[in-house]
XYZ file of C-alpha atoms in Angstrom:
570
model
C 30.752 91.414 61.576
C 33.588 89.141 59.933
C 32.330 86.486 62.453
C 28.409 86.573 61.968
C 29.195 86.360 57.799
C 31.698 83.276 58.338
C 28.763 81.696 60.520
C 26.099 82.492 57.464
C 28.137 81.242 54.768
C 28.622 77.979 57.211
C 24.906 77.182 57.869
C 24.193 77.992 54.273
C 26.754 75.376 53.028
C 25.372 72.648 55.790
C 21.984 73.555 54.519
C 22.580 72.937 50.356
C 24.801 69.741 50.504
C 22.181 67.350 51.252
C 19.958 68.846 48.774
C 22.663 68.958 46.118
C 23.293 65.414 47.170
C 19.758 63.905 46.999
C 19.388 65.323 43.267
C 22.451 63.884 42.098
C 20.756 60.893 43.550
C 17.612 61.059 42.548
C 17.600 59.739 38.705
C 19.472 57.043 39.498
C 17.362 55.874 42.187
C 14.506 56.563 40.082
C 16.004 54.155 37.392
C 16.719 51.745 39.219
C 13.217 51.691 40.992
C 11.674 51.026 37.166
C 11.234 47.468 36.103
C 14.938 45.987 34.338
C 14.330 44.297 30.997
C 13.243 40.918 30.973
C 12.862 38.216 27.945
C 9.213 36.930 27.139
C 8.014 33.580 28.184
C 8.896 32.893 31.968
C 8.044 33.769 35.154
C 9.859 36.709 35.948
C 11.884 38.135 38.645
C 12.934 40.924 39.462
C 17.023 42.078 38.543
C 19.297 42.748 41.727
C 21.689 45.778 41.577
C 24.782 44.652 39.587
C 27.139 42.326 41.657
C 30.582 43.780 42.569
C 32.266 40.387 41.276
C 33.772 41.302 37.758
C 33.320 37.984 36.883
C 29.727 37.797 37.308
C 28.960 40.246 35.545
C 32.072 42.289 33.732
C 32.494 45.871 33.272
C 31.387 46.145 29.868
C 34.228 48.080 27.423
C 33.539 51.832 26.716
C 31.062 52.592 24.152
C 31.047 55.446 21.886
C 29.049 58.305 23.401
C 25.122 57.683 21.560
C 25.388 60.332 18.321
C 21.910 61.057 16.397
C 19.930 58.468 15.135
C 21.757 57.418 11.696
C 19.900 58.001 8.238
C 17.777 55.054 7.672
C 19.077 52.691 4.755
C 17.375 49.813 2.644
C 18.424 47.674 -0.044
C 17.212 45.097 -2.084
C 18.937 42.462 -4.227
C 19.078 43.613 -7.632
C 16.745 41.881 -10.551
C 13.872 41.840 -7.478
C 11.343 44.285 -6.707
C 11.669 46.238 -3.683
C 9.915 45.194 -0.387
C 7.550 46.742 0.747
C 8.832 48.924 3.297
C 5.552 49.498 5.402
C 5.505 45.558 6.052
C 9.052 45.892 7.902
C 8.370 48.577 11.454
C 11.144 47.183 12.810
C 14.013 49.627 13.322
C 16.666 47.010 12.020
C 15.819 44.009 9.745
C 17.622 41.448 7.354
C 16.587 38.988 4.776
C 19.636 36.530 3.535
C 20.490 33.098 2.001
C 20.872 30.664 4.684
C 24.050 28.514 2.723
C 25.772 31.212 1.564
C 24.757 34.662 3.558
C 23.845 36.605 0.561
C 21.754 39.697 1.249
C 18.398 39.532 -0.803
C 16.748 42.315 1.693
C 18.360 45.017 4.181
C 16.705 48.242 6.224
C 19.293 49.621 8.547
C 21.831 46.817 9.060
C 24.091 48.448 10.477
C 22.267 50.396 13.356
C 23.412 49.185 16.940
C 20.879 46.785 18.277
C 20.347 44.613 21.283
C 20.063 41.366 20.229
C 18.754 40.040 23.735
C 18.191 36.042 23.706
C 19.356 36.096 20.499
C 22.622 35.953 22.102
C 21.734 32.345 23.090
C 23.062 31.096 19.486
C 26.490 32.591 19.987
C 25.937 30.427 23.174
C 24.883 27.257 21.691
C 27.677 27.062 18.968
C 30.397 26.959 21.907
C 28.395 24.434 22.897
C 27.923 22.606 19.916
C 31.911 22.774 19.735
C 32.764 21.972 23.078
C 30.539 19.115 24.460
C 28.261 16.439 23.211
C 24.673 16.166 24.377
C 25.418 12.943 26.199
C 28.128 14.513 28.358
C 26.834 15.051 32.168
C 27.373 18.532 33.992
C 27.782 18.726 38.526
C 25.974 21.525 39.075
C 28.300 23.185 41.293
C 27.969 25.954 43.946
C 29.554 28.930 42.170
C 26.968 27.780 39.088
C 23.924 27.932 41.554
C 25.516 31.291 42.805
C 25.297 32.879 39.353
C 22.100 31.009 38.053
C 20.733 33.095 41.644
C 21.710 36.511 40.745
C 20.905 35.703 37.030
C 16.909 36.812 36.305
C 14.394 36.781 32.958
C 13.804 33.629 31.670
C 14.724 30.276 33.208
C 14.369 26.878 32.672
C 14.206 26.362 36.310
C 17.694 25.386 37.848
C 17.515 28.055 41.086
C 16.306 25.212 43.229
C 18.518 22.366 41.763
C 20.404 21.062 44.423
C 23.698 21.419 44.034
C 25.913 18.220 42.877
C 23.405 17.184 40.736
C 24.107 15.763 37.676
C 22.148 17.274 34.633
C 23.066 16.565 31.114
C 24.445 18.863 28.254
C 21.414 17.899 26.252
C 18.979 19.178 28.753
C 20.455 21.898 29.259
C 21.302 22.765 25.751
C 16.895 22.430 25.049
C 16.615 24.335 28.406
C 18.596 27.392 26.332
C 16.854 27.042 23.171
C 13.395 26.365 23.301
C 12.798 28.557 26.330
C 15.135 30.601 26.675
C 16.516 29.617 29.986
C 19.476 32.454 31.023
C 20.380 29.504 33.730
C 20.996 27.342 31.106
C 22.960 29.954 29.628
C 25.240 30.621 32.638
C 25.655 26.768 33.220
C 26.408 25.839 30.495
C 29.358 28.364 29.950
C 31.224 27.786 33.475
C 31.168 24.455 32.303
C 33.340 24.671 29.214
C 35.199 27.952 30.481
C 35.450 27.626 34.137
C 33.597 31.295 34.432
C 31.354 33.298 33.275
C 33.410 36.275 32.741
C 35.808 32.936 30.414
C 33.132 32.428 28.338
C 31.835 36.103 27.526
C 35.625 36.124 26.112
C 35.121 32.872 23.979
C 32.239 34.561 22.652
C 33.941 37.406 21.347
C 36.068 35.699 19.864
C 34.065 33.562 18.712
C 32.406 36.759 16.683
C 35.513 38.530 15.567
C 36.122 35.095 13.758
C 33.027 35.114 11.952
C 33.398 39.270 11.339
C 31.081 40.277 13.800
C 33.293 43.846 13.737
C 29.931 45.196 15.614
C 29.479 43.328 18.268
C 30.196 43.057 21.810
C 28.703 40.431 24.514
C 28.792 40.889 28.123
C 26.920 37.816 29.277
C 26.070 34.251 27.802
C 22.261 35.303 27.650
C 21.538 38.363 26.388
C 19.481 39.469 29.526
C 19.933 43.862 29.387
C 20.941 45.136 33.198
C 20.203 48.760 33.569
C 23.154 50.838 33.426
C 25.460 48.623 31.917
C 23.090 46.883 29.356
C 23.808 48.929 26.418
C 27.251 47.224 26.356
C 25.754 44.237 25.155
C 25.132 45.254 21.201
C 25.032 43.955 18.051
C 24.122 44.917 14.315
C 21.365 43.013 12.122
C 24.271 42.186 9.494
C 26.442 40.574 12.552
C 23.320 38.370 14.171
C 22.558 37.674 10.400
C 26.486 36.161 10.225
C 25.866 34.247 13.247
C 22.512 32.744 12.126
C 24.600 31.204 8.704
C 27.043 30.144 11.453
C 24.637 28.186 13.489
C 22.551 26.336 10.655
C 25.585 24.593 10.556
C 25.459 22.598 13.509
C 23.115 19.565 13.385
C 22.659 19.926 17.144
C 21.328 23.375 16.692
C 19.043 22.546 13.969
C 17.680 19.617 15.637
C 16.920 21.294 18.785
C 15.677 24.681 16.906
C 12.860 22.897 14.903
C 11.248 20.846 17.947
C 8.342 21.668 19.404
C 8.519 20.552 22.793
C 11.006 18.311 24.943
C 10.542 16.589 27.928
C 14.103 16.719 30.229
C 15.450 13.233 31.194
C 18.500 13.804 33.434
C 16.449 16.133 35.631
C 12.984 14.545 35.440
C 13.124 13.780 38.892
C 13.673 16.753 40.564
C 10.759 18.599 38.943
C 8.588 16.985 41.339
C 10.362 19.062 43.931
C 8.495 22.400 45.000
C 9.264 25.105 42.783
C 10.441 23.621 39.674
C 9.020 24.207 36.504
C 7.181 21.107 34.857
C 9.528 18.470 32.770
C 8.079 19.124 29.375
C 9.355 22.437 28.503
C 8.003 24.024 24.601
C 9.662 26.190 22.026
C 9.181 30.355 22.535
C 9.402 30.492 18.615
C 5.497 30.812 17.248
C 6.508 30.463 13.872
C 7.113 27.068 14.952
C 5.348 26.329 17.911
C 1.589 27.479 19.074
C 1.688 26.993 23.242
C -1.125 24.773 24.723
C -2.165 27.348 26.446
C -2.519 30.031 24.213
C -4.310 28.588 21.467
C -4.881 32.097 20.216
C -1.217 32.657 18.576
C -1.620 30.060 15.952
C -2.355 32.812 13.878
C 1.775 33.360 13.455
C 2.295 29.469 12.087
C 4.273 29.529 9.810
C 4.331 26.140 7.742
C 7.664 26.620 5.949
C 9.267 27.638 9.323
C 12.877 25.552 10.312
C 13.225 27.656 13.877
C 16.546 29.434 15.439
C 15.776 31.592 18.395
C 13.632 34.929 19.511
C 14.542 37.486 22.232
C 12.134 40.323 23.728
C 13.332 43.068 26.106
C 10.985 45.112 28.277
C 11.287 48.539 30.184
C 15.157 49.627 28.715
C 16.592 52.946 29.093
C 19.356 52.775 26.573
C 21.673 55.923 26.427
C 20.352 58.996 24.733
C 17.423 57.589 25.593
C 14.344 59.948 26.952
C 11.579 57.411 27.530
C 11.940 53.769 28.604
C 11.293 51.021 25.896
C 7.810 48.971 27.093
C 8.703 46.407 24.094
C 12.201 45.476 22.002
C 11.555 42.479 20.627
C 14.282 40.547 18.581
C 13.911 37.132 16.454
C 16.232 35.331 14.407
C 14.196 32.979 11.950
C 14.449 30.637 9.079
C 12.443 28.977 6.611
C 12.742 26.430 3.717
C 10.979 26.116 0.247
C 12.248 24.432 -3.039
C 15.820 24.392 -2.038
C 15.283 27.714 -1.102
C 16.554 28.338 2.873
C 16.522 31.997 4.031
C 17.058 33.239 7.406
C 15.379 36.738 8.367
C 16.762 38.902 11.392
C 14.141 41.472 12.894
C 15.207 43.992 15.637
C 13.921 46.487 17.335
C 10.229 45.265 17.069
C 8.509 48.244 19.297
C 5.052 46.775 19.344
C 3.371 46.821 22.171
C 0.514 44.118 23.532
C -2.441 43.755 24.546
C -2.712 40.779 27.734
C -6.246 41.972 27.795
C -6.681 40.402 24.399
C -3.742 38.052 24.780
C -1.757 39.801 22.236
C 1.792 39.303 23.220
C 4.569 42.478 23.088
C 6.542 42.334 20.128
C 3.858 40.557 18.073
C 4.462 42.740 14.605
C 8.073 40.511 14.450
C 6.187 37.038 13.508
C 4.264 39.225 10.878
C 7.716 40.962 9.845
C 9.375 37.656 9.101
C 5.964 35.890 7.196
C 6.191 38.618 4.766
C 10.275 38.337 4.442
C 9.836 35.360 4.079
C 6.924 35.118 1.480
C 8.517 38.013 -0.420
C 11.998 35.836 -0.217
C 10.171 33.149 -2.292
C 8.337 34.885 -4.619
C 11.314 36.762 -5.771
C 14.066 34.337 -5.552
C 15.048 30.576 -6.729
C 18.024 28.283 -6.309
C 19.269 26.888 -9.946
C 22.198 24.763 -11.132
C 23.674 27.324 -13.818
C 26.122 24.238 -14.909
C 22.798 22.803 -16.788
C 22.743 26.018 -19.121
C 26.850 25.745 -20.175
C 26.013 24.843 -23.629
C 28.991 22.763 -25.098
C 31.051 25.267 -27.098
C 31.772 23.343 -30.817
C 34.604 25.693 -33.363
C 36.228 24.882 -36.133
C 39.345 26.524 -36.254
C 41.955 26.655 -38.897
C 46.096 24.779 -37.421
C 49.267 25.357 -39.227
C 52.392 23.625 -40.446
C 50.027 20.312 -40.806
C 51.002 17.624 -43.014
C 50.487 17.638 -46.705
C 48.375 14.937 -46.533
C 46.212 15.878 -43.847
C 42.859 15.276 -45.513
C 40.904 18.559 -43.431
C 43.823 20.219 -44.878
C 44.131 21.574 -41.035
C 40.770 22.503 -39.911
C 40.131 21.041 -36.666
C 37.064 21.166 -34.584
C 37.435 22.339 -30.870
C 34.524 21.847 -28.387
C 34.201 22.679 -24.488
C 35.585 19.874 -21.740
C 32.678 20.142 -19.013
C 33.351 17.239 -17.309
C 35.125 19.365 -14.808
C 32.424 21.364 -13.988
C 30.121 20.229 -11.013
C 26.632 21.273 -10.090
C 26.760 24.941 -9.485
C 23.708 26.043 -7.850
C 23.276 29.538 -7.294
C 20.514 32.036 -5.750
C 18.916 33.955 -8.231
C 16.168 36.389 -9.353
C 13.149 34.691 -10.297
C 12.571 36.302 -13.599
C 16.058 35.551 -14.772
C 15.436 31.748 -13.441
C 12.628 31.774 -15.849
C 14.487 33.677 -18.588
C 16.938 30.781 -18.259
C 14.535 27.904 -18.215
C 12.624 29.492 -21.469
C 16.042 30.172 -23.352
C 15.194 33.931 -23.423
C 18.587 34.228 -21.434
C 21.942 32.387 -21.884
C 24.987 32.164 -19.905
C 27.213 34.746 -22.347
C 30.327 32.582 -23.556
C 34.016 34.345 -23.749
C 36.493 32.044 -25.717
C 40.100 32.262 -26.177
C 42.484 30.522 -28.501
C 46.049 30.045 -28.328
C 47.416 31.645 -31.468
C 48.920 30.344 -33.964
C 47.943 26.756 -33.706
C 50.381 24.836 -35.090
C 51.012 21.108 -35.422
C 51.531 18.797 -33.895
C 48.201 18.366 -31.997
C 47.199 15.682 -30.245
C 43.077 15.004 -29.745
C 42.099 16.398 -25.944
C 45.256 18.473 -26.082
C 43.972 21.927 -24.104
C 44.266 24.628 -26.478
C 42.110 27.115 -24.843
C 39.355 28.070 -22.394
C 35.641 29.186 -22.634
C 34.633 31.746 -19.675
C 30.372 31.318 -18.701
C 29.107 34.692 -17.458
C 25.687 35.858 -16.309
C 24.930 39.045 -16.040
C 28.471 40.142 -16.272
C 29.713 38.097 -13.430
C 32.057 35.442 -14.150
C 30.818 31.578 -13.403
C 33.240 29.488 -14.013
C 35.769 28.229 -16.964
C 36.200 25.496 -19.169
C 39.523 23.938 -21.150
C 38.684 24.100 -24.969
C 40.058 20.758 -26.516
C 41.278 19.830 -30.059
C 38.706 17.145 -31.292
C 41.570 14.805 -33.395
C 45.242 14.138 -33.885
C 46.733 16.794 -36.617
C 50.426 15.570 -37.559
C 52.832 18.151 -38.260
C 54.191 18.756 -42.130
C 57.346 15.966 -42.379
C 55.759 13.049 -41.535
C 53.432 12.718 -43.794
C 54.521 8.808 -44.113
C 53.435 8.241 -40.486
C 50.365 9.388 -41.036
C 49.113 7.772 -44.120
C 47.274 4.864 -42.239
C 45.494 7.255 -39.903
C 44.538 9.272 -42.606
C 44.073 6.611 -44.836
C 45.831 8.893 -47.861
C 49.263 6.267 -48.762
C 52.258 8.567 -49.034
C 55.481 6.898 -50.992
C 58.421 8.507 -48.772
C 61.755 7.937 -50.368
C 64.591 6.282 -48.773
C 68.435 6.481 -49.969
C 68.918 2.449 -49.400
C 66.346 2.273 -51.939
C 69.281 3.020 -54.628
C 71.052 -0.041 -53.500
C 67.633 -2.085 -55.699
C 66.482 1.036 -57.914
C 70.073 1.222 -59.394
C 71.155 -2.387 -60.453
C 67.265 -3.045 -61.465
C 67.255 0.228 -63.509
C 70.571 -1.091 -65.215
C 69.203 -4.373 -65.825
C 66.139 -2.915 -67.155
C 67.677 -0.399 -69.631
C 69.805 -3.372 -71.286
C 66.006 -5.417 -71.540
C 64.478 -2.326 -72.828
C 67.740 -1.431 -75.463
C 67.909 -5.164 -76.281
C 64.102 -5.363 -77.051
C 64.120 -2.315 -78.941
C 66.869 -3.570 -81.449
C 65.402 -6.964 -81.575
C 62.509 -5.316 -82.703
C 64.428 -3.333 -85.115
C 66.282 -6.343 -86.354
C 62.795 -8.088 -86.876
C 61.375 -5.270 -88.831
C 64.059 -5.463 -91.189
C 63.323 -9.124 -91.799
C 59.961 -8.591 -92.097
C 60.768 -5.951 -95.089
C 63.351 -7.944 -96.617
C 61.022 -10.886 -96.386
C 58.183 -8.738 -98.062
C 59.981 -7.560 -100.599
C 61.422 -10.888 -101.945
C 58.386 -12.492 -101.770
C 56.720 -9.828 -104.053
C 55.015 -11.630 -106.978
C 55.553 -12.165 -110.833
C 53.950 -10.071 -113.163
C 52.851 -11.752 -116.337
C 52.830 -9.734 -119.225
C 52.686 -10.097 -123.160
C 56.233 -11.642 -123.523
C 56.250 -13.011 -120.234
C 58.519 -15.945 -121.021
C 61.636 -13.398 -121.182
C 60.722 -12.030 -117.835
C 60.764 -15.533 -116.341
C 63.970 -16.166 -117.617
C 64.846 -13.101 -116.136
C 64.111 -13.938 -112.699
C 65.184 -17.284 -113.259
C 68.487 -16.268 -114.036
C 68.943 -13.724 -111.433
C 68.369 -16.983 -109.103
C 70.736 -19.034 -110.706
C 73.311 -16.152 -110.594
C 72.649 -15.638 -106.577
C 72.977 -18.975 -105.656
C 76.263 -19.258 -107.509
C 76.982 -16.453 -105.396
C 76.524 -18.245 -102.361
């Protein structure tokens, strides 16, 4: 009995372990039998099972296990009105200042996204870095090797022969305009010596520029199933990367043309195979292809370029459905000094080819509005133009007596120092500005007490320009004229033009003997003066004259006698 329930419980056993095997088998055969993503605009191929070489394509590092969707978030600059959030249906999207990365416009920045051949701009500024366009690559065997297992779009290097000699510049319009991931892969074993080299420049690259949520695995952006989803960004990291690239002139120049005709590889497009030389730009803002006359419609004339990405058939994890249609674009446009960049991910719109409507086509739409909302809400102005030139009068001590402002002095703003400042603002405060109706608020402080001596330009304080509370910048506030301290008073007569007498003690060496001599003039005039008045009485009153009277005779012998009597005398 033991023996016939052994022999059960054996068959059984043989019987469920290929059954239990094939199910554990099943879904991921079933994945792998759906299409892999691809990116828009080439021929495509399909994706072989991932390589066992790490260095073709690396183990991605553990992601966190995918939580609940996050709460969606917007923003909008403050002073604007908010956009209007039924024009953005991407899941992730970003509207910022080109020059300086300020956010004017954000809906769920910080969601994980796959940025897809948006990737290729984290690619090109290694390049721009590393090589020149003029510099000449071999195309070597472990490049053909990769470029083989590589799929999406190409730019058509699979049947290259290898040793031949294609240039940087080539290659670097290969990546951009469209979208080759050959290009990609070439172009990073040339500066790193591998693939795997390069992914680790890249993410470098982006912890540099804060990129704190991103991780690449490949120099393309192309998802492979299984492994894809360790190939993520976030719209505020892809929006730090687009500032980053507008500043290379080799990425702007190769961003904003339209099409490009190769010339180290012209020949060898007449081999069988290889796509034609003249290759044009996958960005429609930009570019409308010849033969699909029909997307003109997403022109955009104020357009400068940067780069698009589309994924197709994704299972990311948590996910219950694959994605038909991710599409991804990184843009930028220019008007009155204005340069904004817009990031749109997660564009779920699907086509029609019936109709020629391309997958992904609400992102052109997305960024038009961005952008038109961008410049109807915002302006660039040089705030140094409205720093009115602060004029005080304030009040010094200890000046000198014969100061003739008796101290005041007048102190005005030094803004010599202060440069064009021009800043992104609000349009109605732009206007408020330009009509007066707002100023720049003015904080001014004064060393205290001022005291002479004070020299004219001497710094004796600062203004502080502020708009809307924020600090701008600050100015030295300088004493308009000399102010000399009490004490020299004498020194300062000419300048003043008020003549001070200042005494001096080898003055008494002259006041002294010319006092002396002028006391003895004035004592001696004053008694020869005396001595002359008493002449002039005597003299009056001998000269008085002779009064005649009846009897006058004896009078006259009077006075003669007296006469006669004094000048016996004598």
């Amino acid at each position: 009995m033991k023996k016939k329930f052994a022999w059960i419980i054996a068959v059984l056993m043989i019987l469920t372990f290929p059954i239990t095997a094939f199910a554990e088998a099943e879904p991921e055969a079933q994945a792998s039998a759906e299409p892999v993503a691809q990116e828009a605009g080439e021929t495509q191929e399909p994706q072989p099972e991932q390589p066992a070489d790490p260095e073709a394509t690396p183990t991605p590092e553990p992601t966190p296990t995918p939580t609940a969707t996050p709460p969606e978030t917007s923003e909008t600059k403050e002073g604007a009105p908010e956009a209007d959030l039924s024009q953005v249906t991407s899941l992730s999207a970003m509207l910022v200042d080109a020059d300086t990365g300020e956010v004017l416009f954000s809906k769920n920045a910080d969601w994980t996204i796959f940025p897809a051949s948006t990737t290729k701009l984290m690619t090109a500024i290694l390049v721009a870095e590393n090589c020149k366009p003029e510099d000449m690559v071999t195309y070597t065997v472990d490049m053909k090797t990769e470029v083989n297992k590589s799929g999406g779009s190409m730019m058509g290097l699979k049947n290259l022969p290898v040793d031949s000699q294609i240039s940087v510049k080539d290659l670097f319009y290969g990546l951009m305009l469209c979208s080759g991931n050959d290009a990609a892969i070439v172009l990073g074993m040339h500066i790193a010596g591998t693939e795997q080299a390069f992914v680790d420049m890249m993410n470098q690259k982006a912890q540099e520029l804060g990129m704190t949520g991103t991780h690449f695995i490949n120099p393309h952006g192309l998802y492979i199933h299984n492994v894809g989803y360790g190939h993520y960004s976030t719209a505020t990291d892809m929006a730090k990367l687009a500032v980053e690239a507008k500043k290379y002139p080799m990425i702007t120049e190769a961003e904003t043309t339209q099409t490009y005709t190769y010339e180290s590889v012209s020949g060898y497009c007449q081999l069988e195979n290889l796509p034609p030389d003249t290759i044009e730009n996958s960005n429609y803002l930009v570019h409308t292809p010849v033969n699909k006359p029909e997307l003109a419609a997403y022109l955009y004339d104020k357009a400068t370029g940067m780069k698009t990405g589309t994924l197709e058939n994704i299972l990311p994890p948590g996910a219950t459905e694959y994605i038909k249609s991710y599409g991804c674009l990184v843009a930028s446009a220019s008007d009155g000094g204005l340069n904004l960049i817009a990031v749109i991910f997660g564009d779920l719109s699907v086509g029609n080819k019936e109709t020629g409507v391309p997958n992904a086509y609400a992102r052109w739409d997305i960024a038009k509005y961005l952008f038109d909302y961008g410049f109807a809400n915002y302006a660039k102005v040089d705030l140094a133009q409205f720093a009115a030139p602060v004029a005080l009068t304030e009040q010094t001590e200890n000046f000198a007596s014969n100061d003739p402002e008796e101290g005041s002095l007048e102190v005005t703003a030094d803004l010599t120092g202060i440069g064009a400042d021009t800043q992104l603002l609000d349009a109605a405060t732009v206007q408020g500005l330009q009509d007066g109706s707002i100023k720049l608020e003015e904080k001014t402080t004064i060393e205290e007490p001022l005291r002479a001596p004070i020299t004219a330009g001497q710094q004796i304080g600062t203004v502080t320009y502020s708009l809307n509370g924020q600090e701008l910048y600050t100015a030295p506030l300088v004493a308009g004229r000399d102010i000399y301290p009490r004490g020299e008073e004498s020194e300062t007569s000419e300048e003043y033009g008020v003549p001070v007498f200042a005494f001096e003690l080898w003055y008494l060496w002259i006041i002294v003997p010319a006092a002396a001599v002028l006391t003895l003039l004035i004592i001696r005039a004053v008694n020869k003066s005396r001595r002359r008045a008493r002449y002039a009485k005597r003299a009056s009153v001998g000269a008085r004259p002779v009064q005649t009277r009846a009897g006058g005779s004896a009078v006259q012998r009077r006075n003669a006698n007296t006469r006669s009597s004094r000048q016996h005398k004598l």
